[in-house]
Amino acid sequence: MSVDRVTYNSDGLVPAVIQQFDTREVLMMGWMDAEALRRTLTTGRVTFWSRSRQEYWRKGDTSGHIQLVKGARLDCDGDTLLIEVDQIGAACHTGDHTCFDAVDLHPVVGES
C-alpha cells in the first residue's frame, strides 16, 4: 500500500474497516492516524487511535481478542482503509463476534 496516497480527515484520521481475511465478514470499524497506520503495517497487529481517550490502542491488549494483520488496502479515493485480519476472539467491545451483529435495519432488498 502506498501510504502517501492516504487522505486523512480534518482531525488527521482515516476510517479503517476491519474484515476477517478468510470469510470476508466485516468485523468492525475504527479510526487510524498516520502513526496508528504505521504501527499496524509494521507490527502485524492492528492499532487504532481512540478519539474518546485520545490515545493509541492495540486491539486485544486488554481483552486478549487480538487482530493479526493479513492484508491492507486503500480504497480508490484514498480515504478509507480495509484491513484484513485473523480475528482471535470477539471483535466488538460488547463481546459479540462482530460489531454488526446487533441491529438489523430491515431494508427493502433490491432485485437484479
PDB file of N, CA and C in Angstrom:
ATOM      1  N   MET A   1       0.848  -1.170   0.000  1.00  0.00           N
ATOM      2  CA  MET A   1       0.000   0.000   0.000  1.00  0.00           C
ATOM      3  C   MET A   1       0.892   1.230   0.000  1.00  0.00           C
ATOM      4  N   SER A   2       0.514   2.175  -0.795  1.00  0.00           N
ATOM      5  CA  SER A   2       1.262   3.428  -0.841  1.00  0.00           C
ATOM      6  C   SER A   2       0.648   4.396   0.165  1.00  0.00           C
ATOM      7  N   VAL A   3       1.243   4.468   1.354  1.00  0.00           N
ATOM      8  CA  VAL A   3       0.665   5.270   2.435  1.00  0.00           C
ATOM      9  C   VAL A   3       0.627   6.760   2.121  1.00  0.00           C
ATOM     10  N   ASP A   4       1.415   7.210   1.159  1.00  0.00           N
ATOM     11  CA  ASP A   4       1.374   8.626   0.803  1.00  0.00           C
ATOM     12  C   ASP A   4       0.081   8.997   0.075  1.00  0.00           C
ATOM     13  N   ARG A   5      -0.702   8.014  -0.351  1.00  0.00           N
ATOM     14  CA  ARG A   5      -1.990   8.264  -1.001  1.00  0.00           C
ATOM     15  C   ARG A   5      -3.141   8.376  -0.005  1.00  0.00           C
ATOM     16  N   VAL A   6      -2.904   8.096   1.275  1.00  0.00           N
ATOM     17  CA  VAL A   6      -3.970   8.143   2.274  1.00  0.00           C
ATOM     18  C   VAL A   6      -4.406   9.596   2.484  1.00  0.00           C
ATOM     19  N   THR A   7      -5.719   9.813   2.424  1.00  0.00           N
ATOM     20  CA  THR A   7      -6.294  11.129   2.671  1.00  0.00           C
ATOM     21  C   THR A   7      -6.958  11.100   4.044  1.00  0.00           C
ATOM     22  N   TYR A   8      -6.418  11.881   4.961  1.00  0.00           N
ATOM     23  CA  TYR A   8      -6.949  11.958   6.322  1.00  0.00           C
ATOM     24  C   TYR A   8      -7.990  13.065   6.408  1.00  0.00           C
ATOM     25  N   ASN A   9      -8.945  12.920   7.327  1.00  0.00           N
ATOM     26  CA  ASN A   9      -9.958  13.962   7.505  1.00  0.00           C
ATOM     27  C   ASN A   9      -9.357  15.153   8.256  1.00  0.00           C
ATOM     28  N   SER A  10     -10.192  16.131   8.582  1.00  0.00           N
ATOM     29  CA  SER A  10      -9.691  17.352   9.235  1.00  0.00           C
ATOM     30  C   SER A  10      -9.111  17.086  10.620  1.00  0.00           C
ATOM     31  N   ASP A  11      -9.447  15.938  11.227  1.00  0.00           N
ATOM     32  CA  ASP A  11      -8.880  15.564  12.520  1.00  0.00           C
ATOM     33  C   ASP A  11      -7.626  14.703  12.373  1.00  0.00           C
ATOM     34  N   GLY A  12      -7.174  14.503  11.129  1.00  0.00           N
ATOM     35  CA  GLY A  12      -5.981  13.697  10.891  1.00  0.00           C
ATOM     36  C   GLY A  12      -6.245  12.202  10.971  1.00  0.00           C
ATOM     37  N   LEU A  13      -7.503  11.802  10.762  1.00  0.00           N
ATOM     38  CA  LEU A  13      -7.890  10.400  10.897  1.00  0.00           C
ATOM     39  C   LEU A  13      -8.463   9.849   9.601  1.00  0.00           C
ATOM     40  N   VAL A  14      -8.385   8.536   9.480  1.00  0.00           N
ATOM     41  CA  VAL A  14      -8.975   7.830   8.348  1.00  0.00           C
ATOM     42  C   VAL A  14      -9.720   6.617   8.902  1.00  0.00           C
ATOM     43  N   PRO A  15     -10.941   6.336   8.390  1.00  0.00           N
ATOM     44  CA  PRO A  15     -11.654   5.150   8.864  1.00  0.00           C
ATOM     45  C   PRO A  15     -10.989   3.876   8.353  1.00  0.00           C
ATOM     46  N   ALA A  16     -10.946   2.879   9.231  1.00  0.00           N
ATOM     47  CA  ALA A  16     -10.371   1.580   8.878  1.00  0.00           C
ATOM     48  C   ALA A  16     -11.428   0.504   9.112  1.00  0.00           C
ATOM     49  N   VAL A  17     -11.890  -0.095   8.020  1.00  0.00           N
ATOM     50  CA  VAL A  17     -12.845  -1.190   8.090  1.00  0.00           C
ATOM     51  C   VAL A  17     -12.036  -2.461   8.323  1.00  0.00           C
ATOM     52  N   ILE A  18     -12.442  -3.241   9.321  1.00  0.00           N
ATOM     53  CA  ILE A  18     -11.718  -4.462   9.680  1.00  0.00           C
ATOM     54  C   ILE A  18     -12.535  -5.656   9.207  1.00  0.00           C
ATOM     55  N   GLN A  19     -11.886  -6.518   8.412  1.00  0.00           N
ATOM     56  CA  GLN A  19     -12.560  -7.648   7.780  1.00  0.00           C
ATOM     57  C   GLN A  19     -11.799  -8.939   8.064  1.00  0.00           C
ATOM     58  N   GLN A  20     -12.527 -10.008   8.379  1.00  0.00           N
ATOM     59  CA  GLN A  20     -11.920 -11.320   8.542  1.00  0.00           C
ATOM     60  C   GLN A  20     -11.360 -11.757   7.191  1.00  0.00           C
ATOM     61  N   PHE A  21     -10.089 -12.123   7.146  1.00  0.00           N
ATOM     62  CA  PHE A  21      -9.417 -12.362   5.878  1.00  0.00           C
ATOM     63  C   PHE A  21      -9.960 -13.547   5.090  1.00  0.00           C
ATOM     64  N   ASP A  22     -10.406 -14.606   5.750  1.00  0.00           N
ATOM     65  CA  ASP A  22     -10.813 -15.800   5.014  1.00  0.00           C
ATOM     66  C   ASP A  22     -12.303 -15.846   4.701  1.00  0.00           C
ATOM     67  N   THR A  23     -13.149 -15.318   5.575  1.00  0.00           N
ATOM     68  CA  THR A  23     -14.600 -15.349   5.347  1.00  0.00           C
ATOM     69  C   THR A  23     -15.126 -14.061   4.730  1.00  0.00           C
ATOM     70  N   ARG A  24     -14.333 -12.998   4.773  1.00  0.00           N
ATOM     71  CA  ARG A  24     -14.688 -11.666   4.280  1.00  0.00           C
ATOM     72  C   ARG A  24     -15.764 -10.985   5.128  1.00  0.00           C
ATOM     73  N   GLU A  25     -16.028 -11.523   6.314  1.00  0.00           N
ATOM     74  CA  GLU A  25     -17.010 -10.920   7.203  1.00  0.00           C
ATOM     75  C   GLU A  25     -16.471  -9.590   7.730  1.00  0.00           C
ATOM     76  N   VAL A  26     -17.311  -8.546   7.692  1.00  0.00           N
ATOM     77  CA  VAL A  26     -16.929  -7.250   8.235  1.00  0.00           C
ATOM     78  C   VAL A  26     -17.089  -7.319   9.750  1.00  0.00           C
ATOM     79  N   LEU A  27     -16.012  -7.033  10.470  1.00  0.00           N
ATOM     80  CA  LEU A  27     -15.993  -7.176  11.918  1.00  0.00           C
ATOM     81  C   LEU A  27     -16.242  -5.872  12.662  1.00  0.00           C
ATOM     82  N   MET A  28     -15.617  -4.809  12.219  1.00  0.00           N
ATOM     83  CA  MET A  28     -15.714  -3.543  12.941  1.00  0.00           C
ATOM     84  C   MET A  28     -15.131  -2.422  12.105  1.00  0.00           C
ATOM     85  N   MET A  29     -15.238  -1.202  12.623  1.00  0.00           N
ATOM     86  CA  MET A  29     -14.611  -0.045  12.019  1.00  0.00           C
ATOM     87  C   MET A  29     -13.948   0.747  13.139  1.00  0.00           C
ATOM     88  N   GLY A  30     -12.762   1.226  12.895  1.00  0.00           N
ATOM     89  CA  GLY A  30     -12.059   2.069  13.851  1.00  0.00           C
ATOM     90  C   GLY A  30     -11.360   3.185  13.116  1.00  0.00           C
ATOM     91  N   TRP A  31     -10.730   4.060  13.864  1.00  0.00           N
ATOM     92  CA  TRP A  31     -10.029   5.214  13.289  1.00  0.00           C
ATOM     93  C   TRP A  31      -8.523   5.057  13.437  1.00  0.00           C
ATOM     94  N   MET A  32      -7.803   5.492  12.424  1.00  0.00           N
ATOM     95  CA  MET A  32      -6.338   5.485  12.462  1.00  0.00           C
ATOM     96  C   MET A  32      -5.815   6.848  12.040  1.00  0.00           C
ATOM     97  N   ASP A  33      -4.751   7.262  12.694  1.00  0.00           N
ATOM     98  CA  ASP A  33      -3.979   8.384  12.187  1.00  0.00           C
ATOM     99  C   ASP A  33      -2.739   7.787  11.529  1.00  0.00           C
ATOM    100  N   ALA A  34      -1.834   8.617  11.081  1.00  0.00           N
ATOM    101  CA  ALA A  34      -0.663   8.111  10.360  1.00  0.00           C
ATOM    102  C   ALA A  34       0.175   7.172  11.225  1.00  0.00           C
ATOM    103  N   GLU A  35       0.301   7.480  12.505  1.00  0.00           N
ATOM    104  CA  GLU A  35       1.102   6.632  13.395  1.00  0.00           C
ATOM    105  C   GLU A  35       0.422   5.288  13.651  1.00  0.00           C
ATOM    106  N   ALA A  36      -0.883   5.283  13.858  1.00  0.00           N
ATOM    107  CA  ALA A  36      -1.600   4.013  14.049  1.00  0.00           C
ATOM    108  C   ALA A  36      -1.492   3.145  12.800  1.00  0.00           C
ATOM    109  N   LEU A  37      -1.585   3.766  11.640  1.00  0.00           N
ATOM    110  CA  LEU A  37      -1.431   3.018  10.392  1.00  0.00           C
ATOM    111  C   LEU A  37      -0.016   2.466  10.274  1.00  0.00           C
ATOM    112  N   ARG A  38       0.976   3.284  10.606  1.00  0.00           N
ATOM    113  CA  ARG A  38       2.365   2.805  10.557  1.00  0.00           C
ATOM    114  C   ARG A  38       2.546   1.605  11.472  1.00  0.00           C
ATOM    115  N   ARG A  39       2.045   1.698  12.688  1.00  0.00           N
ATOM    116  CA  ARG A  39       2.168   0.589  13.641  1.00  0.00           C
ATOM    117  C   ARG A  39       1.467  -0.656  13.121  1.00  0.00           C
ATOM    118  N   THR A  40       0.280  -0.488  12.542  1.00  0.00           N
ATOM    119  CA  THR A  40      -0.474  -1.616  12.000  1.00  0.00           C
ATOM    120  C   THR A  40       0.300  -2.300  10.880  1.00  0.00           C
ATOM    121  N   LEU A  41       0.896  -1.507   9.999  1.00  0.00           N
ATOM    122  CA  LEU A  41       1.602  -2.064   8.841  1.00  0.00           C
ATOM    123  C   LEU A  41       2.953  -2.664   9.196  1.00  0.00           C
ATOM    124  N   THR A  42       3.524  -2.275  10.327  1.00  0.00           N
ATOM    125  CA  THR A  42       4.887  -2.735  10.650  1.00  0.00           C
ATOM    126  C   THR A  42       4.969  -3.735  11.798  1.00  0.00           C
ATOM    127  N   THR A  43       3.853  -3.960  12.514  1.00  0.00           N
ATOM    128  CA  THR A  43       3.925  -4.860  13.668  1.00  0.00           C
ATOM    129  C   THR A  43       3.140  -6.158  13.498  1.00  0.00           C
ATOM    130  N   GLY A  44       2.212  -6.194  12.527  1.00  0.00           N
ATOM    131  CA  GLY A  44       1.388  -7.385  12.358  1.00  0.00           C
ATOM    132  C   GLY A  44       0.177  -7.431  13.266  1.00  0.00           C
ATOM    133  N   ARG A  45      -0.051  -6.387  14.045  1.00  0.00           N
ATOM    134  CA  ARG A  45      -1.219  -6.247  14.929  1.00  0.00           C
ATOM    135  C   ARG A  45      -1.891  -4.918  14.633  1.00  0.00           C
ATOM    136  N   VAL A  46      -3.224  -4.878  14.735  1.00  0.00           N
ATOM    137  CA  VAL A  46      -3.970  -3.659  14.415  1.00  0.00           C
ATOM    138  C   VAL A  46      -3.922  -2.677  15.585  1.00  0.00           C
ATOM    139  N   THR A  47      -3.578  -1.430  15.270  1.00  0.00           N
ATOM    140  CA  THR A  47      -3.559  -0.333  16.230  1.00  0.00           C
ATOM    141  C   THR A  47      -4.513   0.749  15.753  1.00  0.00           C
ATOM    142  N   PHE A  48      -5.304   1.279  16.657  1.00  0.00           N
ATOM    143  CA  PHE A  48      -6.253   2.348  16.357  1.00  0.00           C
ATOM    144  C   PHE A  48      -5.902   3.589  17.166  1.00  0.00           C
ATOM    145  N   TRP A  49      -6.510   4.715  16.776  1.00  0.00           N
ATOM    146  CA  TRP A  49      -6.489   5.926  17.571  1.00  0.00           C
ATOM    147  C   TRP A  49      -7.845   6.046  18.244  1.00  0.00           C
ATOM    148  N   SER A  50      -7.864   6.118  19.566  1.00  0.00           N
ATOM    149  CA  SER A  50      -9.113   6.280  20.310  1.00  0.00           C
ATOM    150  C   SER A  50      -9.462   7.757  20.390  1.00  0.00           C
ATOM    151  N   ARG A  51     -10.556   8.125  19.763  1.00  0.00           N
ATOM    152  CA  ARG A  51     -10.992   9.524  19.792  1.00  0.00           C
ATOM    153  C   ARG A  51     -11.463   9.922  21.184  1.00  0.00           C
ATOM    154  N   SER A  52     -12.079   9.005  21.912  1.00  0.00           N
ATOM    155  CA  SER A  52     -12.584   9.347  23.246  1.00  0.00           C
ATOM    156  C   SER A  52     -11.473   9.443  24.288  1.00  0.00           C
ATOM    157  N   ARG A  53     -10.507   8.543  24.202  1.00  0.00           N
ATOM    158  CA  ARG A  53      -9.406   8.549  25.189  1.00  0.00           C
ATOM    159  C   ARG A  53      -8.194   9.350  24.729  1.00  0.00           C
ATOM    160  N   GLN A  54      -8.173   9.705  23.449  1.00  0.00           N
ATOM    161  CA  GLN A  54      -7.047  10.453  22.882  1.00  0.00           C
ATOM    162  C   GLN A  54      -5.726   9.706  23.074  1.00  0.00           C
ATOM    163  N   GLU A  55      -5.751   8.403  22.722  1.00  0.00           N
ATOM    164  CA  GLU A  55      -4.545   7.592  22.835  1.00  0.00           C
ATOM    165  C   GLU A  55      -4.625   6.420  21.869  1.00  0.00           C
ATOM    166  N   TYR A  56      -3.463   5.824  21.611  1.00  0.00           N
ATOM    167  CA  TYR A  56      -3.419   4.636  20.765  1.00  0.00           C
ATOM    168  C   TYR A  56      -3.879   3.426  21.560  1.00  0.00           C
ATOM    169  N   TRP A  57      -4.530   2.508  20.862  1.00  0.00           N
ATOM    170  CA  TRP A  57      -4.874   1.233  21.495  1.00  0.00           C
ATOM    171  C   TRP A  57      -4.702   0.118  20.472  1.00  0.00           C
ATOM    172  N   ARG A  58      -3.993  -0.880  20.916  1.00  0.00           N
ATOM    173  CA  ARG A  58      -3.772  -2.047  20.071  1.00  0.00           C
ATOM    174  C   ARG A  58      -4.834  -3.072  20.422  1.00  0.00           C
ATOM    175  N   LYS A  59      -5.602  -3.451  19.437  1.00  0.00           N
ATOM    176  CA  LYS A  59      -6.736  -4.352  19.647  1.00  0.00           C
ATOM    177  C   LYS A  59      -6.269  -5.620  20.340  1.00  0.00           C
ATOM    178  N   GLY A  60      -6.895  -5.914  21.482  1.00  0.00           N
ATOM    179  CA  GLY A  60      -6.636  -7.147  22.198  1.00  0.00           C
ATOM    180  C   GLY A  60      -5.660  -7.063  23.347  1.00  0.00           C
ATOM    181  N   ASP A  61      -5.002  -5.927  23.542  1.00  0.00           N
ATOM    182  CA  ASP A  61      -4.019  -5.836  24.628  1.00  0.00           C
ATOM    183  C   ASP A  61      -4.646  -6.054  26.005  1.00  0.00           C
ATOM    184  N   THR A  62      -5.891  -5.620  26.188  1.00  0.00           N
ATOM    185  CA  THR A  62      -6.542  -5.851  27.483  1.00  0.00           C
ATOM    186  C   THR A  62      -7.536  -7.001  27.436  1.00  0.00           C
ATOM    187  N   SER A  63      -8.169  -7.215  26.288  1.00  0.00           N
ATOM    188  CA  SER A  63      -9.196  -8.262  26.181  1.00  0.00           C
ATOM    189  C   SER A  63      -8.644  -9.615  25.760  1.00  0.00           C
ATOM    190  N   GLY A  64      -7.488  -9.617  25.099  1.00  0.00           N
ATOM    191  CA  GLY A  64      -6.956 -10.855  24.535  1.00  0.00           C
ATOM    192  C   GLY A  64      -7.547 -11.183  23.182  1.00  0.00           C
ATOM    193  N   HIS A  65      -8.487 -10.374  22.706  1.00  0.00           N
ATOM    194  CA  HIS A  65      -9.137 -10.596  21.415  1.00  0.00           C
ATOM    195  C   HIS A  65      -8.372  -9.842  20.329  1.00  0.00           C
ATOM    196  N   ILE A  66      -7.290 -10.434  19.883  1.00  0.00           N
ATOM    197  CA  ILE A  66      -6.349  -9.741  19.002  1.00  0.00           C
ATOM    198  C   ILE A  66      -6.732  -9.835  17.539  1.00  0.00           C
ATOM    199  N   GLN A  67      -6.192  -8.901  16.770  1.00  0.00           N
ATOM    200  CA  GLN A  67      -6.354  -8.889  15.321  1.00  0.00           C
ATOM    201  C   GLN A  67      -4.972  -8.994  14.695  1.00  0.00           C
ATOM    202  N   LEU A  68      -4.732 -10.118  14.028  1.00  0.00           N
ATOM    203  CA  LEU A  68      -3.472 -10.341  13.331  1.00  0.00           C
ATOM    204  C   LEU A  68      -3.631  -9.894  11.883  1.00  0.00           C
ATOM    205  N   VAL A  69      -2.806  -8.966  11.449  1.00  0.00           N
ATOM    206  CA  VAL A  69      -2.917  -8.394  10.101  1.00  0.00           C
ATOM    207  C   VAL A  69      -2.577  -9.441   9.046  1.00  0.00           C
ATOM    208  N   LYS A  70      -3.459  -9.555   8.051  1.00  0.00           N
ATOM    209  CA  LYS A  70      -3.243 -10.458   6.917  1.00  0.00           C
ATOM    210  C   LYS A  70      -3.162  -9.708   5.597  1.00  0.00           C
ATOM    211  N   GLY A  71      -3.619  -8.461   5.596  1.00  0.00           N
ATOM    212  CA  GLY A  71      -3.576  -7.642   4.384  1.00  0.00           C
ATOM    213  C   GLY A  71      -4.075  -6.245   4.697  1.00  0.00           C
ATOM    214  N   ALA A  72      -3.759  -5.297   3.817  1.00  0.00           N
ATOM    215  CA  ALA A  72      -4.201  -3.915   3.984  1.00  0.00           C
ATOM    216  C   ALA A  72      -4.363  -3.294   2.608  1.00  0.00           C
ATOM    217  N   ARG A  73      -5.487  -2.614   2.433  1.00  0.00           N
ATOM    218  CA  ARG A  73      -5.790  -1.980   1.152  1.00  0.00           C
ATOM    219  C   ARG A  73      -6.333  -0.573   1.389  1.00  0.00           C
ATOM    220  N   LEU A  74      -6.179   0.229   0.376  1.00  0.00           N
ATOM    221  CA  LEU A  74      -6.680   1.595   0.378  1.00  0.00           C
ATOM    222  C   LEU A  74      -7.749   1.686  -0.706  1.00  0.00           C
ATOM    223  N   ASP A  75      -8.871   2.346  -0.420  1.00  0.00           N
ATOM    224  CA  ASP A  75      -9.910   2.454  -1.444  1.00  0.00           C
ATOM    225  C   ASP A  75      -9.475   3.411  -2.549  1.00  0.00           C
ATOM    226  N   CYS A  76     -10.282   3.455  -3.613  1.00  0.00           N
ATOM    227  CA  CYS A  76      -9.921   4.215  -4.817  1.00  0.00           C
ATOM    228  C   CYS A  76      -9.782   5.708  -4.561  1.00  0.00           C
ATOM    229  N   ASP A  77     -10.495   6.245  -3.572  1.00  0.00           N
ATOM    230  CA  ASP A  77     -10.400   7.672  -3.251  1.00  0.00           C
ATOM    231  C   ASP A  77      -9.291   7.978  -2.256  1.00  0.00           C
ATOM    232  N   GLY A  78      -8.738   6.938  -1.650  1.00  0.00           N
ATOM    233  CA  GLY A  78      -7.661   7.124  -0.683  1.00  0.00           C
ATOM    234  C   GLY A  78      -8.128   7.550   0.689  1.00  0.00           C
ATOM    235  N   ASP A  79      -9.459   7.476   0.951  1.00  0.00           N
ATOM    236  CA  ASP A  79      -9.956   7.986   2.222  1.00  0.00           C
ATOM    237  C   ASP A  79     -10.568   6.929   3.135  1.00  0.00           C
ATOM    238  N   THR A  80     -10.384   5.656   2.812  1.00  0.00           N
ATOM    239  CA  THR A  80     -10.849   4.569   3.666  1.00  0.00           C
ATOM    240  C   THR A  80      -9.895   3.393   3.534  1.00  0.00           C
ATOM    241  N   LEU A  81      -9.560   2.798   4.680  1.00  0.00           N
ATOM    242  CA  LEU A  81      -8.692   1.625   4.700  1.00  0.00           C
ATOM    243  C   LEU A  81      -9.528   0.361   4.870  1.00  0.00           C
ATOM    244  N   LEU A  82      -9.057  -0.716   4.285  1.00  0.00           N
ATOM    245  CA  LEU A  82      -9.602  -2.053   4.530  1.00  0.00           C
ATOM    246  C   LEU A  82      -8.452  -2.875   5.083  1.00  0.00           C
ATOM    247  N   ILE A  83      -8.581  -3.290   6.326  1.00  0.00           N
ATOM    248  CA  ILE A  83      -7.550  -4.097   6.973  1.00  0.00           C
ATOM    249  C   ILE A  83      -8.094  -5.509   7.118  1.00  0.00           C
ATOM    250  N   GLU A  84      -7.427  -6.465   6.486  1.00  0.00           N
ATOM    251  CA  GLU A  84      -7.817  -7.864   6.579  1.00  0.00           C
ATOM    252  C   GLU A  84      -7.058  -8.490   7.739  1.00  0.00           C
ATOM    253  N   VAL A  85      -7.799  -9.195   8.594  1.00  0.00           N
ATOM    254  CA  VAL A  85      -7.208  -9.735   9.819  1.00  0.00           C
ATOM    255  C   VAL A  85      -7.632 -11.179  10.038  1.00  0.00           C
ATOM    256  N   ASP A  86      -6.894 -11.822  10.918  1.00  0.00           N
ATOM    257  CA  ASP A  86      -7.353 -13.060  11.532  1.00  0.00           C
ATOM    258  C   ASP A  86      -7.760 -12.662  12.937  1.00  0.00           C
ATOM    259  N   GLN A  87      -9.062 -12.634  13.178  1.00  0.00           N
ATOM    260  CA  GLN A  87      -9.608 -12.204  14.464  1.00  0.00           C
ATOM    261  C   GLN A  87      -9.545 -13.367  15.449  1.00  0.00           C
ATOM    262  N   ILE A  88      -8.893 -13.146  16.572  1.00  0.00           N
ATOM    263  CA  ILE A  88      -8.839 -14.132  17.654  1.00  0.00           C
ATOM    264  C   ILE A  88      -9.781 -13.643  18.744  1.00  0.00           C
ATOM    265  N   GLY A  89     -10.896 -14.330  18.962  1.00  0.00           N
ATOM    266  CA  GLY A  89     -11.896 -13.897  19.929  1.00  0.00           C
ATOM    267  C   GLY A  89     -12.871 -12.921  19.300  1.00  0.00           C
ATOM    268  N   ALA A  90     -13.608 -12.212  20.150  1.00  0.00           N
ATOM    269  CA  ALA A  90     -14.626 -11.267  19.693  1.00  0.00           C
ATOM    270  C   ALA A  90     -13.983  -9.999  19.140  1.00  0.00           C
ATOM    271  N   ALA A  91     -14.592  -9.440  18.109  1.00  0.00           N
ATOM    272  CA  ALA A  91     -14.102  -8.175  17.550  1.00  0.00           C
ATOM    273  C   ALA A  91     -14.726  -6.972  18.247  1.00  0.00           C
ATOM    274  N   CYS A  92     -15.956  -7.131  18.709  1.00  0.00           N
ATOM    275  CA  CYS A  92     -16.687  -5.998  19.279  1.00  0.00           C
ATOM    276  C   CYS A  92     -16.417  -5.865  20.784  1.00  0.00           C
ATOM    277  N   HIS A  93     -16.386  -4.623  21.256  1.00  0.00           N
ATOM    278  CA  HIS A  93     -16.171  -4.379  22.685  1.00  0.00           C
ATOM    279  C   HIS A  93     -17.305  -4.917  23.546  1.00  0.00           C
ATOM    280  N   THR A  94     -18.452  -5.232  22.924  1.00  0.00           N
ATOM    281  CA  THR A  94     -19.581  -5.798  23.669  1.00  0.00           C
ATOM    282  C   THR A  94     -19.423  -7.302  23.882  1.00  0.00           C
ATOM    283  N   GLY A  95     -18.411  -7.882  23.247  1.00  0.00           N
ATOM    284  CA  GLY A  95     -18.206  -9.325  23.335  1.00  0.00           C
ATOM    285  C   GLY A  95     -18.787 -10.084  22.165  1.00  0.00           C
ATOM    286  N   ASP A  96     -19.485  -9.381  21.263  1.00  0.00           N
ATOM    287  CA  ASP A  96     -20.014 -10.012  20.064  1.00  0.00           C
ATOM    288  C   ASP A  96     -18.889 -10.292  19.083  1.00  0.00           C
ATOM    289  N   HIS A  97     -19.119 -11.288  18.244  1.00  0.00           N
ATOM    290  CA  HIS A  97     -18.116 -11.650  17.238  1.00  0.00           C
ATOM    291  C   HIS A  97     -17.811 -10.480  16.312  1.00  0.00           C
ATOM    292  N   THR A  98     -18.842  -9.770  15.886  1.00  0.00           N
ATOM    293  CA  THR A  98     -18.692  -8.614  15.015  1.00  0.00           C
ATOM    294  C   THR A  98     -19.507  -7.456  15.577  1.00  0.00           C
ATOM    295  N   CYS A  99     -19.100  -6.244  15.308  1.00  0.00           N
ATOM    296  CA  CYS A  99     -19.850  -5.074  15.755  1.00  0.00           C
ATOM    297  C   CYS A  99     -21.146  -4.911  14.975  1.00  0.00           C
ATOM    298  N   PHE A 100     -21.332  -5.693  13.931  1.00  0.00           N
ATOM    299  CA  PHE A 100     -22.515  -5.567  13.092  1.00  0.00           C
ATOM    300  C   PHE A 100     -23.532  -6.680  13.343  1.00  0.00           C
ATOM    301  N   ASP A 101     -23.469  -7.316  14.515  1.00  0.00           N
ATOM    302  CA  ASP A 101     -24.437  -8.333  14.911  1.00  0.00           C
ATOM    303  C   ASP A 101     -25.695  -7.738  15.531  1.00  0.00           C
ATOM    304  N   ALA A 102     -25.617  -6.529  16.037  1.00  0.00           N
ATOM    305  CA  ALA A 102     -26.633  -6.008  16.947  1.00  0.00           C
ATOM    306  C   ALA A 102     -27.972  -5.636  16.305  1.00  0.00           C
ATOM    307  N   VAL A 103     -27.982  -4.774  15.323  1.00  0.00           N
ATOM    308  CA  VAL A 103     -29.241  -4.210  14.847  1.00  0.00           C
ATOM    309  C   VAL A 103     -29.392  -4.409  13.343  1.00  0.00           C
ATOM    310  N   ASP A 104     -30.442  -5.149  12.963  1.00  0.00           N
ATOM    311  CA  ASP A 104     -30.785  -5.310  11.549  1.00  0.00           C
ATOM    312  C   ASP A 104     -31.770  -4.209  11.209  1.00  0.00           C
ATOM    313  N   LEU A 105     -31.481  -3.403  10.218  1.00  0.00           N
ATOM    314  CA  LEU A 105     -32.338  -2.277   9.848  1.00  0.00           C
ATOM    315  C   LEU A 105     -33.471  -2.682   8.909  1.00  0.00           C
ATOM    316  N   HIS A 106     -33.529  -3.927   8.497  1.00  0.00           N
ATOM    317  CA  HIS A 106     -34.597  -4.486   7.664  1.00  0.00           C
ATOM    318  C   HIS A 106     -34.861  -3.645   6.399  1.00  0.00           C
ATOM    319  N   PRO A 107     -33.844  -3.487   5.563  1.00  0.00           N
ATOM    320  CA  PRO A 107     -34.050  -2.713   4.338  1.00  0.00           C
ATOM    321  C   PRO A 107     -34.886  -3.501   3.333  1.00  0.00           C
ATOM    322  N   VAL A 108     -35.498  -2.764   2.403  1.00  0.00           N
ATOM    323  CA  VAL A 108     -36.111  -3.395   1.252  1.00  0.00           C
ATOM    324  C   VAL A 108     -34.951  -3.931   0.411  1.00  0.00           C
ATOM    325  N   VAL A 109     -35.034  -5.179   0.054  1.00  0.00           N
ATOM    326  CA  VAL A 109     -33.941  -5.820  -0.685  1.00  0.00           C
ATOM    327  C   VAL A 109     -34.162  -5.621  -2.175  1.00  0.00           C
ATOM    328  N   GLY A 110     -33.175  -5.042  -2.835  1.00  0.00           N
ATOM    329  CA  GLY A 110     -33.259  -4.821  -4.273  1.00  0.00           C
ATOM    330  C   GLY A 110     -33.154  -6.124  -5.058  1.00  0.00           C
ATOM    331  N   GLU A 111     -33.760  -6.125  -6.197  1.00  0.00           N
ATOM    332  CA  GLU A 111     -33.721  -7.307  -7.059  1.00  0.00           C
ATOM    333  C   GLU A 111     -32.934  -6.985  -8.309  1.00  0.00           C
ATOM    334  N   SER A 112     -32.259  -8.020  -8.840  1.00  0.00           N
ATOM    335  CA  SER A 112     -31.482  -7.789 -10.068  1.00  0.00           C
ATOM    336  C   SER A 112     -32.228  -8.291 -11.275  1.00  0.00           C
TER     337      SER A 112
END
